[in-house]
Coordinates of N, CA and C in Angstrom, one line a residue:
Chain A
Q29 N 41.3 -67.1 58.3 CA 40.3 -66.5 59.3 C 38.9 -67.2 59.0
K30 N 38.3 -67.6 59.7 CA 37.2 -68.9 60.2 C 36.3 -67.8 59.3
E31 N 35.2 -68.7 58.7 CA 34.0 -67.9 58.2 C 33.2 -67.8 58.6
V32 N 33.0 -68.3 60.1 CA 32.2 -68.2 61.0 C 32.5 -68.2 62.7
E33 N 32.7 -66.5 62.9 CA 33.6 -67.0 64.3 C 32.1 -66.7 65.5
Q34 N 32.7 -67.1 66.4 CA 32.0 -67.2 68.1 C 33.0 -67.4 68.8
N35 N 32.9 -66.4 69.9 CA 33.4 -66.5 71.7 C 32.8 -67.8 72.1
S36 N 33.6 -69.0 72.1 CA 33.7 -70.3 72.6 C 33.4 -70.2 74.4
G37 N 33.4 -69.3 75.2 CA 32.7 -69.1 76.4 C 33.5 -69.9 77.3
P38 N 32.5 -70.5 78.2 CA 31.4 -70.2 79.2 C 31.0 -69.0 79.0
L39 N 30.0 -68.6 78.5 CA 29.2 -67.2 78.9 C 28.0 -67.6 80.3
S40 N 28.1 -67.2 81.2 CA 27.5 -67.5 82.5 C 26.9 -66.0 82.9
V41 N 25.5 -66.3 82.8 CA 24.5 -65.5 82.9 C 23.7 -65.7 84.7
P42 N 23.0 -65.1 85.2 CA 22.2 -65.3 86.6 C 20.6 -65.9 85.8
E43 N 20.3 -66.5 86.4 CA 18.8 -66.7 86.0 C 17.7 -65.1 85.9
G44 N 17.0 -65.1 84.7 CA 16.7 -63.8 85.0 C 17.6 -62.7 84.2
A45 N 18.2 -63.2 83.9 CA 19.6 -61.8 83.1 C 19.0 -62.2 81.8
I46 N 19.9 -60.7 81.0 CA 19.9 -61.3 79.2 C 21.2 -61.9 79.2
A47 N 20.9 -62.8 78.5 CA 22.5 -63.3 78.1 C 22.3 -62.5 76.1
S48 N 23.8 -62.0 75.5 CA 23.7 -61.8 74.4 C 25.0 -62.6 74.0
L49 N 24.9 -62.8 72.8 CA 25.3 -64.4 72.4 C 26.1 -63.8 70.8
N50 N 27.2 -63.3 70.5 CA 27.5 -62.7 69.3 C 28.3 -63.5 68.3
C51 N 28.3 -63.4 67.0 CA 29.0 -64.0 65.7 C 29.4 -63.3 64.8
T52 N 30.6 -63.2 64.2 CA 31.2 -63.1 62.9 C 31.1 -63.7 61.7
Y53 N 31.0 -63.4 60.6 CA 31.2 -64.0 59.4 C 31.7 -63.3 58.6
S54 N 32.7 -63.7 57.6 CA 33.4 -63.4 56.5 C 33.3 -63.3 55.1
D55 N 32.0 -64.1 55.1 CA 31.9 -64.2 53.4 C 30.3 -63.0 53.3
R56 N 30.7 -62.1 52.1 CA 29.6 -61.2 52.4 C 28.8 -61.4 51.7
V57 N 28.3 -62.5 50.7 CA 27.4 -63.0 49.8 C 26.6 -63.9 50.9
S58 N 26.7 -64.1 51.8 CA 26.0 -64.7 52.7 C 24.6 -64.2 53.1
Q59 N 23.3 -64.8 53.2 CA 22.4 -64.1 52.9 C 21.1 -64.4 54.1
S60 N 21.3 -65.5 54.6 CA 20.6 -66.1 55.6 C 21.5 -66.8 57.1
F61 N 20.7 -66.2 57.6 CA 21.7 -66.5 59.2 C 20.8 -67.2 60.3
F62 N 21.5 -68.0 60.9 CA 20.8 -68.9 61.8 C 21.7 -69.2 63.4
W63 N 20.7 -69.3 63.9 CA 21.2 -69.4 65.8 C 20.4 -71.0 65.9
Y64 N 21.2 -72.0 66.3 CA 20.8 -73.4 66.4 C 21.3 -73.5 68.4
R65 N 20.2 -74.1 68.7 CA 20.8 -74.8 69.8 C 20.7 -76.2 70.5
Q66 N 22.0 -76.4 71.0 CA 22.6 -77.5 71.0 C 22.7 -78.3 72.2
Y67 N 21.7 -78.5 73.1 CA 22.2 -79.4 74.2 C 23.4 -80.8 74.0
S68 N 24.4 -81.0 75.3 CA 25.2 -81.8 75.4 C 24.2 -82.9 74.7
G69 N 25.1 -83.7 74.0 CA 24.4 -84.9 73.3 C 23.6 -85.1 72.7
K70 N 22.6 -84.1 72.4 CA 22.1 -83.9 71.1 C 22.1 -83.1 70.0
S71 N 21.2 -83.0 69.2 CA 21.6 -82.6 68.0 C 20.7 -81.3 67.9
P72 N 21.2 -80.2 67.1 CA 21.2 -78.5 66.8 C 20.0 -78.8 66.5
E73 N 19.0 -78.0 66.9 CA 17.7 -76.9 67.0 C 17.8 -75.6 66.5
L74 N 17.0 -75.4 65.6 CA 17.0 -74.1 65.4 C 15.9 -73.2 65.9
I75 N 16.3 -72.1 66.4 CA 15.6 -71.3 67.3 C 15.2 -70.1 66.8
M76 N 16.6 -69.9 65.7 CA 16.1 -68.3 65.0 C 16.6 -68.1 63.4
S77 N 16.3 -67.5 62.7 CA 16.7 -67.5 61.5 C 16.4 -66.0 60.9
I78 N 17.3 -64.8 60.6 CA 17.2 -64.0 60.1 C 17.8 -63.6 59.0
Y79 N 17.0 -62.6 58.0 CA 17.7 -62.8 56.5 C 17.7 -61.1 56.4
S80 N 17.0 -60.2 57.4 CA 17.1 -58.4 56.7 C 18.5 -58.1 57.8
N81 N 18.8 -56.7 57.9 CA 19.3 -55.9 58.5 C 18.6 -55.6 59.6
G82 N 18.7 -55.5 60.8 CA 18.0 -54.9 61.8 C 17.7 -56.4 62.8
D83 N 16.3 -56.1 63.4 CA 16.0 -57.0 64.9 C 14.9 -57.9 64.3
K84 N 15.0 -59.4 65.0 CA 14.0 -59.9 64.6 C 13.7 -60.5 66.0
E85 N 12.2 -60.9 66.5 CA 12.1 -61.1 68.1 C 10.6 -62.9 68.2
D86 N 11.1 -63.6 68.9 CA 10.6 -64.3 68.6 C 10.5 -65.0 70.0
G87 N 9.6 -64.3 70.9 CA 9.6 -65.2 72.4 C 10.4 -64.0 72.7
R88 N 11.1 -64.6 73.5 CA 12.2 -64.2 74.6 C 13.2 -64.0 73.5
F89 N 13.6 -64.5 72.8 CA 14.5 -64.3 71.9 C 14.6 -63.4 70.8
T90 N 15.7 -62.6 70.4 CA 15.7 -61.9 69.3 C 17.3 -61.9 68.7
A91 N 17.1 -61.7 67.5 CA 18.2 -61.9 66.3 C 18.3 -60.6 65.9
Q92 N 19.5 -60.0 65.7 CA 20.1 -59.1 65.0 C 21.2 -59.4 64.0
L93 N 20.8 -58.7 63.1 CA 21.6 -58.8 62.0 C 21.9 -57.4 61.3
N94 N 23.4 -56.9 61.1 CA 24.3 -56.1 60.6 C 24.9 -56.1 59.4
K95 N 24.7 -56.6 58.1 CA 25.5 -57.3 57.1 C 26.6 -55.9 57.0
A96 N 26.6 -54.3 57.0 CA 27.6 -54.0 56.9 C 28.7 -54.0 57.7
S97 N 28.7 -54.8 59.2 CA 29.4 -55.0 59.9 C 29.8 -56.7 60.1
Q98 N 29.2 -57.6 58.8 CA 28.8 -58.8 59.0 C 28.8 -59.4 60.6
Y99 N 28.1 -59.3 60.9 CA 27.7 -59.3 62.6 C 26.4 -59.9 62.8
V100 N 26.1 -61.0 63.5 CA 25.1 -61.3 64.2 C 25.5 -61.6 65.5
S101 N 23.8 -61.0 65.8 CA 23.7 -61.4 67.8 C 22.7 -61.8 67.8
L102 N 22.6 -62.9 69.1 CA 21.2 -63.5 69.9 C 21.3 -63.1 71.2
L103 N 19.9 -62.4 71.7 CA 19.7 -61.9 72.9 C 19.0 -62.8 73.9
I104 N 18.7 -63.4 74.3 CA 18.1 -64.1 75.5 C 17.6 -63.3 76.7
R105 N 16.4 -62.9 76.5 CA 15.6 -62.3 77.7 C 14.8 -63.5 78.5
D106 N 15.0 -62.8 80.0 CA 14.9 -63.7 81.0 C 15.1 -65.0 81.4
S107 N 16.7 -65.1 81.1 CA 17.5 -66.5 80.6 C 16.7 -67.7 82.0
Q108 N 16.7 -68.7 81.6 CA 16.1 -69.8 82.1 C 17.7 -70.7 82.7
P109 N 17.6 -71.2 83.8 CA 18.7 -72.5 83.6 C 18.8 -73.8 82.3
S110 N 17.4 -73.4 81.8 CA 16.9 -74.8 80.4 C 17.7 -73.9 79.2
D111 N 18.0 -72.8 79.6 CA 18.9 -72.3 77.9 C 20.3 -72.4 78.0
S112 N 20.7 -73.5 79.4 CA 22.1 -73.8 79.0 C 22.1 -74.8 78.4
A113 N 23.0 -74.4 77.8 CA 23.2 -74.6 75.9 C 24.5 -74.3 75.2
T114 N 24.9 -75.2 74.0 CA 26.0 -74.4 73.1 C 24.8 -74.0 72.2
Y115 N 25.3 -72.5 72.0 CA 24.4 -71.8 70.6 C 25.4 -71.7 69.4
L116 N 24.9 -72.2 68.5 CA 25.8 -72.1 67.1 C 25.4 -71.5 66.2
C117 N 26.0 -70.6 65.5 CA 25.4 -69.4 64.5 C 26.0 -70.0 63.4
A118 N 24.9 -70.1 62.4 CA 25.5 -70.6 61.3 C 25.0 -69.5 60.1
V119 N 25.8 -70.3 58.8 CA 25.5 -68.9 58.0 C 25.7 -69.8 56.4
N120 N 24.3 -69.2 55.8 CA 24.4 -70.1 54.5 C 24.0 -69.2 53.3
R121 N 25.3 -69.7 52.6 CA 25.6 -68.9 51.1 C 24.9 -69.4 50.3
N122 N 24.4 -67.8 49.9 CA 22.9 -68.1 48.6 C 23.9 -68.7 47.2
T123 N 24.6 -68.9 47.2 CA 25.7 -68.6 45.5 C 26.1 -69.9 45.6
G124 N 26.2 -70.5 44.3 CA 26.7 -71.5 44.0 C 26.2 -72.6 44.4
F125 N 27.3 -73.9 45.0 CA 26.1 -74.8 45.9 C 26.5 -74.4 47.7
Q126 N 24.8 -74.1 47.8 CA 25.0 -73.4 49.3 C 25.0 -75.2 50.0
K127 N 25.6 -74.2 51.2 CA 26.2 -75.2 52.4 C 25.8 -74.1 53.8
L128 N 25.6 -74.8 54.6 CA 25.5 -74.3 56.0 C 26.8 -74.4 56.7
V129 N 26.9 -73.3 56.6 CA 28.5 -73.4 57.7 C 28.3 -72.9 59.1
F130 N 28.6 -73.7 60.5 CA 28.5 -73.1 61.3 C 30.2 -72.8 62.2
G131 N 29.6 -71.8 63.3 CA 30.2 -71.4 64.0 C 31.0 -72.4 64.9
T132 N 32.2 -72.0 65.8 CA 32.5 -73.3 67.0 C 31.5 -73.1 67.9
G133 N 30.3 -72.3 68.2 CA 29.6 -72.5 69.2 C 29.7 -71.8 70.6
T134 N 29.1 -70.7 71.3 CA 29.4 -70.8 72.5 C 28.5 -71.1 73.3
R135 N 29.0 -71.7 74.5 CA 28.2 -72.6 75.2 C 27.6 -71.1 76.8
L136 N 26.6 -71.6 76.5 CA 25.8 -70.5 77.7 C 25.5 -71.5 78.9
L137 N 25.7 -70.7 80.2 CA 25.5 -71.2 81.3 C 24.7 -70.3 82.2
V138 N 23.6 -70.6 82.4 CA 22.8 -69.9 83.4 C 22.5 -70.5 84.9
S139 N 22.7 -69.5 85.7 CA 22.7 -70.2 86.7 C 21.1 -69.9 87.5
P140 N 21.0 -71.0 88.6 CA 19.7 -70.6 89.3 C 19.8 -69.4 90.5
Chain B
D26 N 4.4 -83.9 59.0 CA 5.2 -84.9 59.2 C 6.8 -83.3 59.7
T27 N 7.2 -83.5 60.6 CA 8.4 -82.2 60.5 C 9.7 -83.1 60.8
E28 N 9.9 -83.9 60.7 CA 10.9 -84.6 61.5 C 11.8 -85.2 60.7
V29 N 12.9 -85.0 61.0 CA 14.2 -86.3 60.3 C 14.4 -87.2 61.3
T30 N 14.6 -88.6 60.7 CA 14.4 -89.6 61.3 C 16.0 -90.6 61.2
Q31 N 16.9 -90.5 62.3 CA 17.7 -91.3 61.7 C 17.8 -92.7 62.5
T32 N 18.3 -94.0 61.5 CA 18.2 -95.0 62.3 C 19.9 -95.6 62.3
P33 N 20.0 -96.3 63.2 CA 20.2 -96.4 64.1 C 20.5 -95.3 65.3
K34 N 20.4 -95.0 66.6 CA 20.8 -94.1 67.4 C 21.9 -94.2 68.0
H35 N 22.6 -95.6 68.0 CA 23.6 -95.7 68.6 C 24.4 -96.6 67.8
L36 N 25.7 -97.0 67.6 CA 26.2 -98.3 66.6 C 27.6 -97.8 66.9
V37 N 27.8 -99.2 67.5 CA 29.0 -99.7 67.9 C 29.8 -101.0 66.9
M38 N 30.8 -100.4 66.2 CA 31.6 -101.3 64.8 C 32.5 -101.4 64.9
G39 N 32.9 -102.6 64.7 CA 34.6 -102.8 64.6 C 35.1 -102.3 63.4
M40 N 36.4 -102.1 63.2 CA 37.4 -101.8 62.0 C 37.2 -102.2 60.7
T41 N 36.7 -103.8 60.9 CA 36.6 -104.5 59.7 C 35.4 -104.4 59.4
N42 N 34.4 -103.9 60.0 CA 32.7 -104.4 59.7 C 32.6 -103.0 58.8
K43 N 31.0 -103.6 58.1 CA 30.3 -102.9 57.2 C 29.3 -102.5 57.9
K44 N 28.8 -100.9 58.0 CA 27.4 -101.0 58.2 C 27.1 -99.6 57.7
S45 N 25.2 -99.2 57.8 CA 25.3 -98.4 57.3 C 24.1 -97.4 58.2
L46 N 24.4 -96.2 57.6 CA 23.8 -95.4 58.6 C 22.1 -94.6 57.5
K47 N 21.1 -94.9 58.2 CA 19.9 -94.1 57.4 C 19.3 -93.1 57.9
C48 N 18.4 -92.2 57.0 CA 18.2 -90.8 57.2 C 17.0 -91.4 56.8
E49 N 15.7 -90.5 56.9 CA 14.3 -90.2 56.1 C 14.0 -89.3 57.0
Q50 N 12.9 -88.1 55.7 CA 12.1 -87.2 56.0 C 11.2 -87.5 55.0
H51 N 9.8 -86.7 55.2 CA 8.7 -86.9 54.7 C 7.9 -85.1 54.8
M52 N 9.1 -84.4 54.7 CA 8.6 -83.0 54.5 C 8.7 -82.5 53.2
G53 N 9.0 -83.5 52.1 CA 9.3 -83.1 50.8 C 10.4 -81.8 50.3
H54 N 11.3 -81.9 51.3 CA 12.7 -81.3 51.2 C 13.5 -82.2 50.1
R55 N 14.1 -81.7 49.4 CA 14.9 -81.9 48.0 C 16.6 -81.8 48.4
A56 N 17.0 -81.3 49.3 CA 18.0 -81.4 49.9 C 18.3 -81.9 50.8
M57 N 19.4 -83.1 50.7 CA 19.5 -83.7 52.0 C 21.3 -83.4 52.1
Y58 N 22.0 -84.0 53.4 CA 22.9 -83.8 54.0 C 23.3 -84.5 55.4
W59 N 24.6 -85.0 55.2 CA 25.1 -85.4 56.2 C 26.3 -84.6 56.9
Y60 N 26.4 -84.5 58.3 CA 27.2 -83.8 59.1 C 27.9 -84.6 59.8
K61 N 29.1 -84.3 60.4 CA 30.1 -85.3 61.4 C 30.1 -84.3 62.7
Q62 N 29.8 -84.6 63.9 CA 30.2 -83.8 65.1 C 30.9 -84.5 66.0
K63 N 32.5 -84.1 66.4 CA 33.1 -84.7 67.4 C 32.6 -83.6 68.2
A64 N 32.8 -84.3 69.6 CA 32.9 -83.9 70.9 C 33.7 -82.4 70.8
K65 N 32.7 -81.2 71.4 CA 32.9 -80.1 72.0 C 32.9 -79.1 70.6
K66 N 32.6 -79.7 69.2 CA 33.1 -79.2 67.6 C 31.9 -78.9 67.1
P67 N 31.9 -78.0 66.4 CA 31.0 -78.0 65.6 C 30.4 -78.3 64.6
P68 N 29.2 -79.2 64.0 CA 29.1 -79.8 62.8 C 30.2 -79.8 61.9
E69 N 30.6 -80.7 61.3 CA 31.3 -80.3 59.9 C 30.5 -80.9 58.5
L70 N 30.1 -80.4 57.5 CA 29.6 -81.3 56.4 C 31.1 -82.2 55.9
M71 N 29.9 -83.2 55.6 CA 30.6 -84.2 54.6 C 29.7 -84.1 53.6
F72 N 28.2 -84.6 53.1 CA 27.9 -84.5 51.7 C 26.8 -83.7 51.4
V73 N 26.8 -83.5 50.5 CA 25.5 -82.4 50.3 C 24.6 -83.6 49.1
Y74 N 23.3 -83.7 49.2 CA 22.8 -83.9 48.0 C 21.3 -83.3 47.6
S75 N 21.1 -82.9 46.4 CA 20.5 -82.4 46.0 C 19.8 -82.6 44.5
Y76 N 18.2 -82.8 44.8 CA 17.3 -83.8 43.6 C 17.9 -84.7 43.3
E77 N 18.6 -85.8 45.0 CA 19.1 -87.2 44.2 C 20.0 -87.3 44.0
K78 N 21.0 -86.0 44.1 CA 22.2 -85.8 43.1 C 23.1 -85.3 43.8
L79 N 24.4 -86.5 44.3 CA 25.2 -85.6 44.9 C 26.1 -84.2 44.5
S80 N 26.2 -83.7 45.5 CA 26.5 -81.9 44.8 C 27.6 -81.2 45.4
I81 N 27.7 -81.5 46.8 CA 28.7 -81.6 47.6 C 29.6 -82.9 48.5
N82 N 30.8 -83.2 47.8 CA 31.8 -84.0 49.0 C 32.8 -83.5 49.6
E83 N 32.4 -83.3 50.6 CA 34.0 -82.4 51.8 C 35.0 -83.2 51.8
S84 N 35.7 -83.8 50.7 CA 36.9 -84.8 50.5 C 36.8 -85.2 51.5
V85 N 36.1 -85.9 51.7 CA 35.5 -87.0 52.9 C 36.1 -88.6 52.2
P86 N 37.2 -89.3 53.2 CA 37.5 -90.4 52.8 C 36.7 -91.6 52.3
S87 N 37.0 -92.3 51.3 CA 36.3 -93.1 50.8 C 35.4 -94.2 51.2
R88 N 35.5 -94.5 52.7 CA 35.1 -95.2 53.6 C 33.9 -95.2 54.2
F89 N 33.7 -93.9 53.6 CA 32.2 -93.4 54.0 C 31.7 -92.8 52.3
S90 N 30.7 -93.7 52.2 CA 30.1 -93.7 50.8 C 28.9 -93.3 51.2
P91 N 28.2 -92.4 50.8 CA 26.8 -91.8 50.7 C 26.0 -92.4 49.4
E92 N 24.5 -92.7 49.6 CA 23.5 -93.1 48.7 C 22.2 -92.2 49.0
C93 N 21.7 -91.6 48.0 CA 20.4 -91.1 48.1 C 19.2 -92.2 47.2
P94 N 18.7 -93.0 47.2 CA 17.9 -94.0 47.0 C 16.7 -93.2 46.5
N95 N 16.1 -92.7 47.3 CA 15.1 -91.6 46.3 C 15.1 -89.8 46.8
S96 N 14.0 -89.3 47.0 CA 14.1 -87.7 47.8 C 13.8 -87.7 49.1
S97 N 13.1 -89.1 49.4 CA 13.2 -89.4 51.6 C 14.0 -89.7 51.7
L98 N 15.1 -90.5 51.4 CA 15.9 -91.5 51.9 C 17.4 -91.2 51.5
L99 N 17.9 -91.1 52.5 CA 19.5 -90.8 52.5 C 20.6 -92.2 53.4
N100 N 21.7 -92.5 52.9 CA 22.3 -93.2 53.7 C 23.3 -93.2 53.6
L101 N 24.5 -93.8 54.9 CA 25.7 -93.9 54.5 C 26.5 -95.0 55.3
H102 N 27.4 -95.6 54.0 CA 27.6 -96.6 54.3 C 29.1 -96.9 54.7
L103 N 29.4 -97.1 55.8 CA 31.0 -97.4 56.6 C 31.3 -98.8 56.6
H104 N 32.6 -98.4 55.8 CA 33.5 -99.3 55.8 C 34.9 -99.4 56.3
A105 N 35.2 -100.3 56.7 CA 36.9 -100.4 57.3 C 37.0 -98.5 57.9
L106 N 36.5 -98.5 58.9 CA 36.6 -96.9 59.6 C 37.7 -97.0 60.9
Q107 N 38.0 -96.2 61.0 CA 39.1 -95.7 62.1 C 38.6 -95.3 63.6
P108 N 39.2 -95.8 64.6 CA 38.6 -95.3 65.8 C 38.2 -93.7 66.0
E109 N 39.1 -92.7 65.2 CA 39.4 -91.9 65.2 C 37.7 -91.1 64.3
D110 N 37.5 -92.0 63.5 CA 35.9 -91.9 62.8 C 34.8 -91.7 63.8
S111 N 35.0 -92.1 64.8 CA 33.9 -91.9 66.4 C 33.6 -90.4 66.3
A112 N 32.2 -90.1 66.7 CA 31.7 -89.3 66.3 C 30.3 -89.5 66.1
L113 N 29.2 -88.1 66.6 CA 28.1 -88.2 66.2 C 27.7 -87.6 64.6
Y114 N 27.0 -88.6 64.1 CA 26.9 -88.0 62.6 C 25.5 -87.5 62.3
L115 N 25.0 -86.9 61.8 CA 23.6 -85.5 61.7 C 23.4 -86.0 60.1
C116 N 22.1 -86.5 60.0 CA 21.5 -86.2 59.1 C 20.8 -84.8 59.1
A117 N 20.1 -83.9 57.8 CA 19.7 -83.1 57.5 C 18.8 -82.8 56.8
S118 N 17.8 -81.9 56.5 CA 17.4 -81.4 55.1 C 17.1 -80.4 55.1
S119 N 16.9 -79.9 54.0 CA 16.4 -78.4 53.7 C 15.5 -78.3 52.6
Q120 N 14.6 -77.0 52.7 CA 13.7 -77.0 51.2 C 14.3 -75.9 50.8
R121 N 14.3 -75.5 49.2 CA 14.9 -74.0 49.2 C 16.4 -73.5 48.9
G122 N 17.2 -74.5 48.8 CA 18.6 -74.3 49.2 C 18.9 -74.3 50.5
G123 N 18.4 -74.7 51.2 CA 18.6 -74.5 52.7 C 18.4 -72.7 53.5
R124 N 17.8 -72.0 52.4 CA 17.7 -70.2 52.8 C 16.7 -69.9 54.2
D125 N 16.0 -71.3 54.7 CA 15.4 -71.3 55.6 C 15.7 -72.3 57.0
G126 N 16.9 -72.6 57.1 CA 17.9 -73.8 57.5 C 17.8 -75.0 57.6
Y127 N 18.2 -75.9 58.0 CA 18.1 -77.1 58.0 C 17.2 -77.8 59.0
T128 N 16.8 -78.8 59.3 CA 15.8 -79.6 59.5 C 17.4 -81.0 60.1
F129 N 17.5 -80.7 61.4 CA 18.3 -82.1 61.6 C 17.5 -82.8 62.4
G130 N 18.0 -84.3 62.2 CA 17.5 -85.7 62.6 C 18.4 -85.4 64.2
S131 N 18.0 -86.9 64.7 CA 18.6 -86.5 66.4 C 20.0 -87.1 66.6
G132 N 20.5 -87.7 65.3 CA 21.5 -88.4 64.7 C 21.8 -89.7 65.3
T133 N 23.4 -90.2 65.1 CA 23.8 -91.7 64.9 C 25.0 -91.2 65.7
R134 N 25.1 -92.1 67.1 CA 26.4 -91.9 67.7 C 27.2 -93.6 67.3
L135 N 28.1 -92.8 66.8 CA 29.4 -93.9 66.3 C 30.2 -93.8 66.8
T136 N 30.4 -95.5 67.4 CA 32.0 -95.7 68.2 C 32.4 -97.2 67.0
V137 N 33.4 -96.8 66.8 CA 34.7 -97.6 66.2 C 35.6 -98.2 67.4
V138 N 35.8 -99.4 66.6 CA 36.5 -100.3 68.3 C 37.6 -101.1 67.3

């Protein structure tokens, strides 16, 4: 079982729709969860972080965390073509030697 | 300053060459990282430095040699690389053990010929 799993996609949504991206993780001691956006040929950019169960909103982005189900999601409202990118879920294991582990990423395509 | 600066942005090297990748941050972060990313794959951790000491080496071949001269600088020395080592090499830094996420540099696109 991979430590962090995502559907590779592509996930295709029309402009203005809600894009829903999902991620599951296997290590129950994980405490910090992140969503990175990566455009082709560029480096990952941190867009959301979440640490507690529930929802966290920032502009058009909402991150959701359910530690009991070991599940993290990202909702993008009013999707724009500029949101087309690969979204990487990342989990930080805050025990021992801490390191950020990435999922394989979900490619999002937003069509005009 | 909220950036991680990597140089060079692009590098082409032969299999017998020796080259170095450089990374610099001035955010006061005490942990720095090297990641390798192949096309259509997620970043893979190579090395972690915490307070200028190597804390994690993810079984990286010895042809990659990291160095952390001070808390702001991180180097990756390359020697006798193989074509399969061609990838995007990413440097990142963090505070508080990464609990707030990592800040990535723009990367070095390495091609080994």
